[in-house]
Short mmCIF file of C-alpha atoms and ligand atoms in Angstrom, two decimals:
data_model
loop_
_atom_site.label_atom_id
_atom_site.label_comp_id
_atom_site.label_asym_id
_atom_site.label_seq_id
_atom_site.Cartn_x
_atom_site.Cartn_y
_atom_site.Cartn_z
CA MET A 1 21.76 -4.42 8.52
CA VAL A 2 21.61 -1.35 6.35
CA GLN A 3 24.07 -2.96 3.97
CA GLY A 4 21.86 -6.01 3.56
CA ARG A 5 18.76 -3.97 2.91
CA LEU A 6 20.47 -1.90 0.25
CA ALA A 7 22.35 -4.66 -1.52
CA TRP A 8 21.04 -5.48 -4.98
CA ARG A 9 19.26 -8.82 -5.15
CA VAL A 10 17.99 -10.73 -8.14
CA GLY A 11 14.25 -11.26 -8.29
CA ARG A 12 12.35 -13.32 -10.82
CA LEU A 13 8.92 -12.55 -12.15
CA ALA A 14 6.65 -15.25 -10.75
CA GLU A 15 3.18 -14.01 -11.61
CA VAL A 16 1.41 -11.14 -13.38
CA ARG A 17 -2.10 -9.78 -12.86
CA ASP A 18 -3.57 -7.09 -15.06
CA GLU A 19 -5.27 -4.50 -12.86
CA THR A 20 -6.52 -2.20 -15.62
CA PRO A 21 -5.77 -1.94 -19.35
CA THR A 22 -2.68 0.12 -18.43
CA ALA A 23 -1.57 -1.23 -15.06
CA ARG A 24 -0.12 -4.58 -14.15
CA THR A 25 0.79 -6.18 -10.84
CA LEU A 26 4.11 -8.00 -10.90
CA VAL A 27 4.79 -10.60 -8.24
CA LEU A 28 8.51 -11.24 -7.87
CA ASP A 29 10.29 -14.08 -6.14
CA VAL A 30 13.21 -12.57 -4.26
CA PRO A 31 15.24 -15.16 -2.35
CA GLY A 32 16.37 -13.78 1.00
CA TRP A 33 13.92 -10.86 0.99
CA PRO A 34 14.24 -9.23 4.45
CA GLY A 35 10.57 -8.22 4.79
CA HIS A 36 9.07 -4.73 4.77
CA LEU A 37 6.40 -2.41 6.11
CA ALA A 38 3.34 -1.22 4.20
CA GLY A 39 4.21 2.05 2.47
CA GLN A 40 7.83 1.22 1.71
CA HIS A 41 9.19 0.94 -1.81
CA VAL A 42 11.83 -0.84 -3.84
CA ASP A 43 14.28 0.27 -6.48
CA LEU A 44 14.30 -1.84 -9.64
CA ARG A 45 17.43 -1.81 -11.77
CA LEU A 46 17.26 -2.76 -15.42
CA THR A 47 20.29 -3.53 -17.55
CA ALA A 48 20.31 -3.64 -21.34
CA GLU A 49 22.57 -5.97 -23.29
CA ASP A 50 24.98 -3.14 -24.05
CA GLY A 51 25.42 -2.53 -20.33
CA TYR A 52 23.15 0.52 -20.14
CA ARG A 53 21.40 0.63 -16.81
CA THR A 54 18.56 2.53 -15.28
CA THR A 55 16.66 2.43 -12.01
CA ARG A 56 13.06 3.25 -11.04
CA THR A 57 11.21 3.26 -7.75
CA TYR A 58 8.00 1.26 -7.14
CA SER A 59 5.89 1.04 -4.02
CA LEU A 60 5.30 -2.37 -2.53
CA ALA A 61 1.67 -3.31 -3.12
CA ALA A 62 1.25 -5.94 -0.41
CA PRO A 63 2.74 -6.81 2.96
CA ALA A 64 5.69 -9.18 3.03
CA ALA A 65 4.82 -12.80 2.36
CA GLY A 66 8.02 -14.82 2.60
CA ASP A 67 10.16 -14.19 -0.45
CA ARG A 68 7.28 -12.80 -2.50
CA VAL A 69 7.17 -9.10 -3.33
CA ALA A 70 4.38 -7.41 -5.30
CA ILE A 71 4.43 -4.09 -7.14
CA THR A 72 1.87 -2.53 -9.47
CA VAL A 73 3.16 -0.56 -12.43
CA GLN A 74 1.16 2.00 -14.38
CA ARG A 75 2.22 2.33 -18.00
CA VAL A 76 3.41 5.89 -18.71
CA PRO A 77 3.18 6.63 -22.45
CA GLY A 78 6.66 7.30 -23.81
CA GLY A 79 8.21 6.11 -20.55
CA GLU A 80 11.44 4.18 -20.61
CA VAL A 81 10.75 1.54 -17.99
CA SER A 82 7.03 1.23 -17.27
CA PRO A 83 6.09 0.12 -20.84
CA TYR A 84 8.80 -2.54 -20.62
CA LEU A 85 7.60 -3.78 -17.23
CA THR A 86 3.94 -3.89 -18.23
CA GLU A 87 4.36 -5.30 -21.75
CA VAL A 88 7.67 -7.10 -22.26
CA PHE A 89 8.92 -8.35 -18.89
CA ALA A 90 7.75 -11.98 -18.74
CA VAL A 91 7.30 -14.69 -16.12
CA GLY A 92 10.70 -16.23 -15.34
CA ASP A 93 12.68 -13.11 -16.32
CA PRO A 94 15.17 -11.72 -13.79
CA VAL A 95 15.48 -8.16 -12.56
CA GLU A 96 17.66 -6.58 -9.89
CA LEU A 97 16.03 -4.86 -6.97
CA ARG A 98 16.93 -3.45 -3.61
CA GLY A 99 14.99 -2.44 -0.58
CA PRO A 100 12.85 -1.99 1.25
CA VAL A 101 13.47 1.75 1.17
CA GLY A 102 11.63 4.52 3.01
CA GLY A 103 10.77 4.51 6.69
CA TRP A 104 8.52 7.57 6.89
CA PHE A 105 5.49 6.89 4.73
CA VAL A 106 4.67 3.67 6.56
CA TRP A 107 1.76 2.30 8.52
CA ARG A 108 2.26 -0.16 11.34
CA PRO A 109 -0.57 -2.60 12.14
CA THR A 110 0.11 -2.16 15.88
CA SER A 111 -1.27 1.40 15.70
CA PRO A 112 -4.92 1.62 16.82
CA ASP A 113 -5.41 5.20 15.47
CA PRO A 114 -8.00 5.87 12.78
CA VAL A 115 -6.43 6.06 9.32
CA LEU A 116 -7.34 8.19 6.33
CA LEU A 117 -5.91 7.06 2.99
CA ILE A 118 -6.25 9.34 -0.02
CA ALA A 119 -5.03 8.07 -3.39
CA GLY A 120 -4.82 9.53 -6.85
CA GLY A 121 -4.34 7.00 -9.67
CA ALA A 122 -1.32 4.75 -9.12
CA GLY A 123 -0.99 6.37 -5.67
CA ILE A 124 -3.31 3.62 -4.46
CA VAL A 125 -0.42 1.12 -4.50
CA PRO A 126 1.25 1.81 -1.12
CA LEU A 127 -2.16 2.52 0.45
CA MET A 128 -3.41 -0.87 -0.74
CA ALA A 129 -0.39 -2.40 0.98
CA MET A 130 -1.63 -0.73 4.19
CA ILE A 131 -5.17 -2.09 3.72
CA ARG A 132 -3.77 -5.56 3.08
CA ALA A 133 -1.39 -5.33 6.03
CA ARG A 134 -4.31 -4.37 8.27
CA ARG A 135 -6.26 -7.40 7.07
CA ALA A 136 -3.29 -9.75 7.40
CA ALA A 137 -2.62 -8.60 10.96
CA GLY A 138 -6.28 -8.68 12.03
CA SER A 139 -5.99 -5.00 13.00
CA ARG A 140 -9.18 -3.20 13.98
CA ALA A 141 -7.88 0.31 13.28
CA PRO A 142 -10.74 2.03 11.43
CA VAL A 143 -9.70 2.97 7.90
CA LYS A 144 -11.28 5.23 5.32
CA LEU A 145 -10.01 5.23 1.75
CA LEU A 146 -10.77 8.06 -0.67
CA TYR A 147 -9.61 7.09 -4.16
CA SER A 148 -9.57 9.36 -7.21
CA VAL A 149 -9.60 7.74 -10.66
CA ARG A 150 -10.48 8.92 -14.14
CA THR A 151 -13.05 6.30 -15.04
CA PRO A 152 -14.44 3.05 -13.56
CA ALA A 153 -12.01 1.08 -15.75
CA ASP A 154 -9.07 2.75 -13.98
CA VAL A 155 -9.79 1.33 -10.52
CA TYR A 156 -6.91 -0.92 -9.34
CA TYR A 157 -7.74 -3.93 -7.17
CA ALA A 158 -11.40 -3.34 -8.03
CA GLY A 159 -12.73 -6.74 -6.93
CA GLU A 160 -10.86 -6.64 -3.66
CA LEU A 161 -11.95 -3.09 -2.83
CA ARG A 162 -15.58 -3.88 -3.61
CA ARG A 163 -15.69 -6.75 -1.10
CA PRO A 164 -17.09 -5.49 2.22
CA GLU A 165 -14.52 -5.44 4.99
CA PRO A 166 -15.36 -4.48 8.59
CA GLY A 167 -13.80 -1.18 9.59
CA LEU A 168 -12.85 -0.22 6.02
CA ASP A 169 -14.84 2.45 4.14
CA VAL A 170 -14.06 2.96 0.47
CA THR A 171 -15.13 6.06 -1.47
CA VAL A 172 -14.23 6.41 -5.14
CA VAL A 173 -14.32 9.77 -6.91
CA TYR A 174 -14.30 9.83 -10.72
CA THR A 175 -12.69 12.73 -12.56
CA ARG A 176 -13.69 11.95 -16.19
CA LYS A 177 -16.47 9.39 -16.41
CA ALA A 178 -18.54 7.95 -13.56
CA PRO A 179 -20.61 4.76 -13.44
CA ALA A 180 -24.31 5.23 -14.21
CA ASP A 181 -25.38 4.70 -10.59
CA TRP A 182 -22.87 7.17 -9.16
CA PRO A 183 -24.45 10.23 -7.59
CA GLY A 184 -23.07 13.50 -8.92
CA GLU A 185 -20.89 14.64 -11.79
CA PRO A 186 -17.29 13.61 -12.41
CA HIS A 187 -14.97 16.02 -10.59
CA ARG A 188 -11.60 16.33 -8.92
CA ILE A 189 -11.50 15.60 -5.20
CA GLY A 190 -12.16 18.80 -3.26
CA ILE A 191 -12.68 19.92 0.28
CA ALA A 192 -16.25 18.58 0.39
CA ASP A 193 -15.16 15.07 -0.61
CA VAL A 194 -12.39 15.00 1.98
CA ASN A 195 -14.76 16.36 4.61
CA THR A 196 -17.48 13.80 3.86
CA ALA A 197 -15.38 10.73 3.21
CA GLY A 198 -12.63 11.43 5.76
CA TRP A 199 -12.41 11.62 9.54
CA PRO A 200 -13.09 14.79 11.50
CA ALA A 201 -9.79 16.42 12.45
CA GLU A 202 -10.66 15.94 16.18
CA PHE A 203 -10.28 12.19 15.68
CA ALA A 204 -6.60 12.87 14.91
CA PRO A 205 -6.31 10.20 12.21
CA GLN A 206 -3.02 9.30 10.62
CA CYS A 207 -3.38 10.59 7.07
CA PHE A 208 -1.52 9.13 4.10
CA VAL A 209 -1.79 10.88 0.74
CA CYS A 210 -0.22 9.44 -2.41
CA GLY A 211 -0.47 10.29 -6.08
CA PRO A 212 0.81 12.71 -8.70
CA THR A 213 2.50 15.83 -7.35
CA GLY A 214 -0.35 18.27 -8.05
CA PHE A 215 -2.90 15.93 -6.50
CA VAL A 216 -0.87 15.47 -3.34
CA GLU A 217 -0.27 19.22 -2.99
CA THR A 218 -3.98 19.95 -3.25
CA ILE A 219 -5.10 17.22 -0.86
CA ALA A 220 -2.47 18.02 1.75
CA ASP A 221 -3.57 21.67 1.70
CA VAL A 222 -7.21 20.60 2.06
CA LEU A 223 -6.41 18.41 5.07
CA VAL A 224 -4.56 21.24 6.79
CA ALA A 225 -7.43 23.64 5.98
CA LEU A 226 -9.84 21.15 7.58
CA GLY A 227 -7.82 21.32 10.77
CA HIS A 228 -5.65 18.23 10.51
CA ASP A 229 -2.29 18.51 12.25
CA PRO A 230 0.31 18.77 9.46
CA ARG A 231 2.53 16.40 11.43
CA ARG A 232 -0.06 13.67 10.99
CA VAL A 233 -0.30 14.13 7.22
CA LYS A 234 2.25 12.01 5.37
CA THR A 235 2.63 12.38 1.65
CA GLU A 236 4.28 10.48 -1.17
CA ARG A 237 4.56 12.11 -4.58
CA PHE A 238 4.89 9.88 -7.61
CA GLY A 239 6.39 10.83 -10.87
CA PRO A 240 8.39 13.73 -12.09
CA SER A 241 5.61 16.19 -12.83
CA GLY A 242 2.16 17.19 -11.70
CA SER A 243 -0.89 16.08 -13.62
CA MET B 1 28.63 -6.69 -13.52
CA GLY B 2 24.93 -7.11 -13.06
CA ILE B 3 22.42 -9.21 -14.88
CA VAL B 4 20.83 -8.37 -18.19
CA THR B 5 17.10 -7.80 -18.11
CA PRO B 6 15.86 -9.77 -21.13
CA GLY B 7 14.45 -7.58 -23.88
CA PHE B 8 15.20 -4.30 -22.11
CA ARG B 9 16.86 -1.75 -24.36
CA GLY B 10 16.36 1.60 -22.70
CA ARG B 11 15.77 4.90 -24.33
CA ALA B 12 18.14 6.30 -26.92
CA ARG B 13 20.78 8.01 -24.83
CA THR B 14 22.49 11.30 -25.21
CA ALA B 15 25.66 11.82 -23.24
CA ASP B 16 25.04 15.05 -21.39
CA GLU B 17 28.14 15.94 -19.43
CA LYS B 18 26.15 18.08 -17.08
CA LEU B 19 23.98 15.18 -15.99
CA PRO B 20 25.22 13.02 -13.10
CA PRO B 21 24.80 9.24 -13.51
CA GLY B 22 21.23 7.97 -13.23
CA GLN B 23 19.65 11.42 -13.65
CA TYR B 24 17.28 12.69 -16.34
CA LEU B 25 16.49 16.24 -17.35
CA VAL B 26 13.26 17.99 -16.48
CA GLU B 27 11.95 21.31 -17.66
CA ASP B 28 9.31 21.69 -14.95
CA PHE B 29 10.13 21.87 -11.24
CA PRO B 30 8.90 18.78 -9.39
CA VAL B 31 7.91 19.11 -5.75
CA LEU B 32 8.91 16.52 -3.18
CA SER B 33 8.43 16.81 0.53
CA ALA B 34 7.26 14.62 3.36
CA GLY B 35 4.10 16.49 4.27
CA PRO B 36 1.86 19.46 3.48
CA THR B 37 3.37 22.73 2.29
CA PRO B 38 3.66 25.23 5.15
CA ARG B 39 2.90 28.88 4.50
CA VAL B 40 5.55 30.77 6.43
CA ARG B 41 5.06 34.52 6.86
CA THR B 42 8.07 36.76 6.56
CA GLU B 43 6.90 38.95 9.46
CA ASN B 44 7.50 36.03 11.78
CA TRP B 45 10.49 34.62 9.97
CA ARG B 46 13.79 34.41 11.84
CA PHE B 47 17.01 32.85 10.71
CA THR B 48 19.23 31.65 13.53
CA VAL B 49 22.75 30.32 13.57
CA THR B 50 23.60 28.53 16.82
CA THR B 51 27.19 27.58 17.53
CA GLU B 52 28.45 24.56 19.44
CA THR B 53 28.83 26.76 22.53
CA GLY B 54 25.18 27.79 22.35
CA ARG B 55 25.83 31.28 21.05
CA THR B 56 23.11 32.43 18.66
CA HIS B 57 23.14 34.86 15.76
CA GLU B 58 19.79 35.95 14.50
CA TRP B 59 18.43 37.71 11.38
CA SER B 60 14.92 38.98 10.75
CA TRP B 61 13.58 39.04 7.18
CA ALA B 62 14.54 42.71 6.91
CA ASP B 63 18.02 41.99 8.29
CA LEU B 64 18.46 39.29 5.67
CA LEU B 65 17.37 41.48 2.79
CA ALA B 66 19.74 44.21 3.95
CA LEU B 67 22.72 41.94 3.27
CA PRO B 68 24.36 41.93 -0.16
CA SER B 69 22.71 39.31 -2.37
CA GLU B 70 24.04 37.12 -5.15
CA THR B 71 22.32 35.61 -8.19
CA PRO B 72 23.76 32.15 -8.71
CA THR B 73 22.81 30.12 -11.80
CA VAL B 74 23.28 26.47 -10.95
CA ASP B 75 22.29 22.90 -11.87
CA ILE B 76 20.23 21.01 -9.32
CA HIS B 77 19.93 17.24 -8.88
CA CYS B 78 17.20 15.45 -6.95
CA VAL B 79 17.80 11.99 -5.49
CA THR B 80 14.53 10.93 -7.19
CA ARG B 81 16.56 11.24 -10.44
CA TRP B 82 15.50 14.49 -12.00
CA SER B 83 17.97 17.23 -12.70
CA LYS B 84 17.31 20.77 -13.76
CA LEU B 85 20.06 22.73 -15.47
CA GLY B 86 20.78 26.44 -15.36
CA THR B 87 18.33 27.42 -12.62
CA SER B 88 18.71 30.99 -11.41
CA TRP B 89 18.24 32.16 -7.87
CA ARG B 90 18.77 35.18 -5.64
CA GLY B 91 20.01 34.79 -2.12
CA MET B 92 22.66 35.51 0.47
CA SER B 93 25.88 33.59 0.39
CA LEU B 94 26.47 31.53 3.53
CA ASP B 95 29.96 33.08 3.51
CA THR B 96 28.28 36.40 4.28
CA LEU B 97 25.98 34.98 6.92
CA LEU B 98 28.69 32.99 8.67
CA ALA B 99 31.42 35.65 8.38
CA ASP B 100 31.14 36.80 12.00
CA VAL B 101 30.31 33.44 13.51
CA ASP B 102 33.09 32.10 15.67
CA THR B 103 33.07 28.31 15.59
CA ALA B 104 35.21 25.21 15.70
CA ALA B 105 32.40 23.04 14.42
CA ASP B 106 32.79 20.70 11.47
CA TYR B 107 29.12 19.93 10.97
CA VAL B 108 25.85 21.70 10.45
CA LEU B 109 22.30 20.59 11.04
CA ALA B 110 19.93 22.69 8.95
CA GLU B 111 16.66 23.15 10.83
CA CYS B 112 13.37 23.98 9.16
CA HIS B 113 9.83 24.98 9.86
CA GLY B 114 7.88 21.83 10.74
CA GLY B 115 10.87 19.99 12.16
CA TYR B 116 12.64 18.85 8.97
CA THR B 117 16.39 18.66 9.34
CA THR B 118 19.33 17.75 7.13
CA ASN B 119 23.01 17.43 7.97
CA LEU B 120 25.98 18.81 6.06
CA PRO B 121 29.68 19.32 6.63
CA LEU B 122 30.27 23.00 7.38
CA GLU B 123 32.90 23.25 4.66
CA ASP B 124 30.24 22.41 2.08
CA LEU B 125 28.40 25.60 2.95
CA LEU B 126 31.42 27.88 2.55
CA ASP B 127 33.53 29.25 -0.31
CA GLY B 128 30.67 30.24 -2.57
CA GLN B 129 28.98 26.85 -2.51
CA ALA B 130 25.75 27.64 -0.66
CA TRP B 131 23.09 30.30 -0.23
CA ILE B 132 19.94 31.17 1.66
CA ALA B 133 17.77 31.67 -1.43
CA TYR B 134 14.57 33.69 -1.53
CA GLU B 135 13.99 34.16 -5.27
CA PHE B 136 13.74 31.62 -8.07
CA GLU B 137 13.84 32.71 -11.74
CA GLY B 138 13.20 36.32 -10.74
CA GLU B 139 10.11 35.62 -8.62
CA GLU B 140 9.78 35.27 -4.91
CA LEU B 141 10.27 31.67 -3.90
CA ALA B 142 6.91 29.85 -3.86
CA PRO B 143 5.87 28.06 -0.65
CA GLU B 144 5.98 24.64 -2.32
CA HIS B 145 9.61 25.22 -3.25
CA GLY B 146 10.52 26.31 0.27
CA GLY B 147 9.49 29.97 0.30
CA PRO B 148 10.05 32.36 1.83
CA ALA B 149 13.62 31.04 2.00
CA ARG B 150 15.46 27.79 1.50
CA LEU B 151 18.98 26.56 1.70
CA LEU B 152 20.59 26.13 -1.73
CA VAL B 153 23.52 23.71 -1.91
CA PRO B 154 23.54 22.70 -5.56
CA HIS B 155 26.54 20.38 -5.46
CA LEU B 156 24.68 17.92 -3.21
CA TYR B 157 21.40 16.06 -3.82
CA PHE B 158 18.58 18.49 -3.46
CA TRP B 159 17.15 17.14 -0.20
CA LYS B 160 20.15 18.88 1.39
CA SER B 161 18.83 22.22 0.07
CA ALA B 162 16.36 22.36 2.93
CA LYS B 163 13.07 24.17 2.29
CA TRP B 164 11.51 26.59 4.80
CA ILE B 165 14.89 27.04 6.43
CA GLU B 166 14.88 28.55 9.92
CA GLY B 167 18.34 27.96 11.22
CA LEU B 168 21.68 26.25 11.24
CA ARG B 169 23.00 24.43 14.26
CA LEU B 170 26.79 24.07 14.28
CA THR B 171 28.10 20.94 15.97
CA LEU B 172 31.41 19.23 16.60
CA ASP B 173 29.97 15.80 15.83
CA GLU B 174 27.68 14.92 12.99
CA ASP B 175 23.99 14.49 13.82
CA LEU B 176 21.85 12.85 11.16
CA GLY B 177 18.95 14.74 9.61
CA PHE B 178 15.47 13.55 8.70
CA TRP B 179 16.16 11.51 5.55
CA GLU B 180 19.67 10.61 6.59
CA ALA B 181 18.35 8.94 9.76
CA ALA B 182 15.87 7.11 7.52
CA GLY B 183 18.64 5.51 5.46
CA TYR B 184 19.58 8.15 2.92
CA HIS B 185 23.25 8.92 2.41
CA THR B 186 24.97 11.10 5.00
CA TYR B 187 26.69 13.23 2.35
CA GLY B 188 24.72 12.85 -0.90
CA ASP B 189 27.07 13.60 -3.80
CA PRO B 190 25.08 13.22 -7.06
CA TRP B 191 28.23 12.57 -9.11
CA ARG B 192 29.04 9.57 -6.93
CA GLU B 193 25.37 8.50 -6.77
CA GLN B 194 25.38 8.62 -2.97
CA ARG B 195 21.67 7.98 -2.56
CA TYR B 196 21.46 5.64 0.40
CA GLN B 197 23.75 4.73 3.31
CA GLY B 198 26.49 2.51 1.99
CA ASP B 199 26.40 3.82 -1.60
C1 FAD C 1 8.46 6.78 -4.03
C2 FAD C 1 7.92 6.44 -5.40
C3 FAD C 1 7.05 5.37 -5.54
C4 FAD C 1 6.53 5.05 -6.78
N1 FAD C 1 5.66 4.00 -6.88
C5 FAD C 1 5.10 3.72 -8.06
C6 FAD C 1 4.12 2.66 -8.18
O1 FAD C 1 3.77 2.00 -7.20
N2 FAD C 1 3.59 2.43 -9.40
C7 FAD C 1 3.94 3.16 -10.50
O2 FAD C 1 3.43 2.88 -11.58
N3 FAD C 1 4.85 4.16 -10.42
C8 FAD C 1 5.44 4.45 -9.24
N4 FAD C 1 6.38 5.45 -9.16
C9 FAD C 1 6.81 6.13 -10.41
C10 FAD C 1 7.90 5.29 -11.10
O3 FAD C 1 9.09 5.34 -10.31
C11 FAD C 1 8.29 5.80 -12.50
O4 FAD C 1 8.52 7.19 -12.43
C12 FAD C 1 7.22 5.50 -13.53
O5 FAD C 1 7.01 4.11 -13.64
C13 FAD C 1 7.61 6.07 -14.89
O6 FAD C 1 8.81 5.47 -15.33
P1 FAD C 1 9.12 5.31 -16.87
O7 FAD C 1 10.52 4.86 -16.99
O8 FAD C 1 8.08 4.53 -17.56
O9 FAD C 1 8.96 6.76 -17.38
P2 FAD C 1 10.11 7.80 -17.62
O10 FAD C 1 10.88 7.41 -18.83
O11 FAD C 1 10.87 8.01 -16.37
O12 FAD C 1 9.20 9.04 -17.94
C14 FAD C 1 8.24 9.56 -17.02
C15 FAD C 1 7.90 10.95 -17.45
O13 FAD C 1 9.04 11.74 -17.22
C16 FAD C 1 9.45 12.36 -18.40
N5 FAD C 1 10.84 11.94 -18.65
C17 FAD C 1 11.56 11.07 -17.95
N6 FAD C 1 12.77 10.92 -18.44
C18 FAD C 1 12.85 11.71 -19.49
C19 FAD C 1 13.87 11.99 -20.41
N7 FAD C 1 15.08 11.42 -20.36
N8 FAD C 1 13.60 12.85 -21.37
C20 FAD C 1 12.40 13.43 -21.44
N9 FAD C 1 11.41 13.21 -20.58
C21 FAD C 1 11.62 12.34 -19.63
C22 FAD C 1 8.56 11.90 -19.50
O14 FAD C 1 7.93 13.06 -20.01
C23 FAD C 1 7.55 11.01 -18.90
O15 FAD C 1 6.27 11.57 -18.99
C24 FAD C 1 6.90 5.80 -7.92
C25 FAD C 1 7.79 6.85 -7.78
C26 FAD C 1 8.29 7.19 -6.55
C27 FAD C 1 9.24 8.36 -6.44
#
């Protein structure tokens, strides 16, 4: 079983959707895909013509749907792989991938507990998979999403998150530039935002925090300071350095 | 073998002999852990070694600091692909800590504040290969990097260098730790790219 999950498979790019000017969703067709849980990720392996190879990790952006697997890649300036995936990699092209990987940062639709999702930037990707998994399963677990972005143009899945959905509360915090009708000044998420947009600690929600390292560190500390049980705070840190 | 990804070239490469396959160099010190950073106070800190017969050896923070320390300079390699070269630490060699421990065990489960565990063969902690580290680059070890003290086993992927270390449990059979039970490699040699089970 483990062998199968971690064998390299060949996927083909079936569809692309631009989420923002710098982020693109890639839908891959992966014959024999074993399925996955929301919050898990895949490893993508790229091989150049001279045999050079490199691997990067990407969270799955949607629950399993047959052989279709979706990821959303944020272009990192000067990066080796993300500019290729968001600009060059074209429909029909093959890429190797393996997974799903990661069994800790996952949400299961059978859980009735309240859920608090806190995302910074591309950290929305695995949390969106949880929101979509909840919808697909008809779960009634109450979910609150607190999402930090720089500007309105940086919101991933904007149309989908704007659509009202029973039991899902979405709060966006802007760090650089806010829309005209947004109350308050652009700022980084702090204790007041988490307190207002989150669940009281007594409700014992499952908390999932994902984003750049510095963001995750800050938010996890805030949750613990607000009385959340550290064992119910799961974190995923993207990228090599804080920002 | 493997398939070519059309149009992918990759970055210009430099062959750095100190870099295991698939790793890249960082200058900063990334933080990776599964939950919030605990703040562990040294007043309450205890380090315990428990043998397979249930015998325990215990050190307080003061006991630990009273032992002779070493200042290893080592390269570290994270399974998430960053490596950091020439990092300097201060800590107690596990040879010192385990010198008076009588055991027939082959395996160790490192146990940490908050319930994190990781498994290692005992022989990988001996012969100058591992430390309980409490200083990094001349400063006390910051909580996000495992302070007050972490295990330091630089020849294995860094998840084996358990942060917020509280004890070692010696066992005859190998128990799997937190990531290992979740599919990561039992041993984790960066030079053999042992990332996941089966690698
Ligand atoms: C569990 C997990 C899930 C993730 N999920 C997602 C996701 O859903 N979406 C997403 O967009 N990203 C995700 N990431 C991040 C992703 O894996 C890549 O790190 C990201 O796409 C950048 O890759 P890159 O090749 O473009 O950049 P890289 O070339 O790796 O560069 C990234 C940064 O690291 C530095 N760097 C890296 N290598 C070198 C080098 N050799 N020399 C100098 N500097 C270097 C650069 O300064 C650069 O700023 C995830 C990461 C993890 C660990």
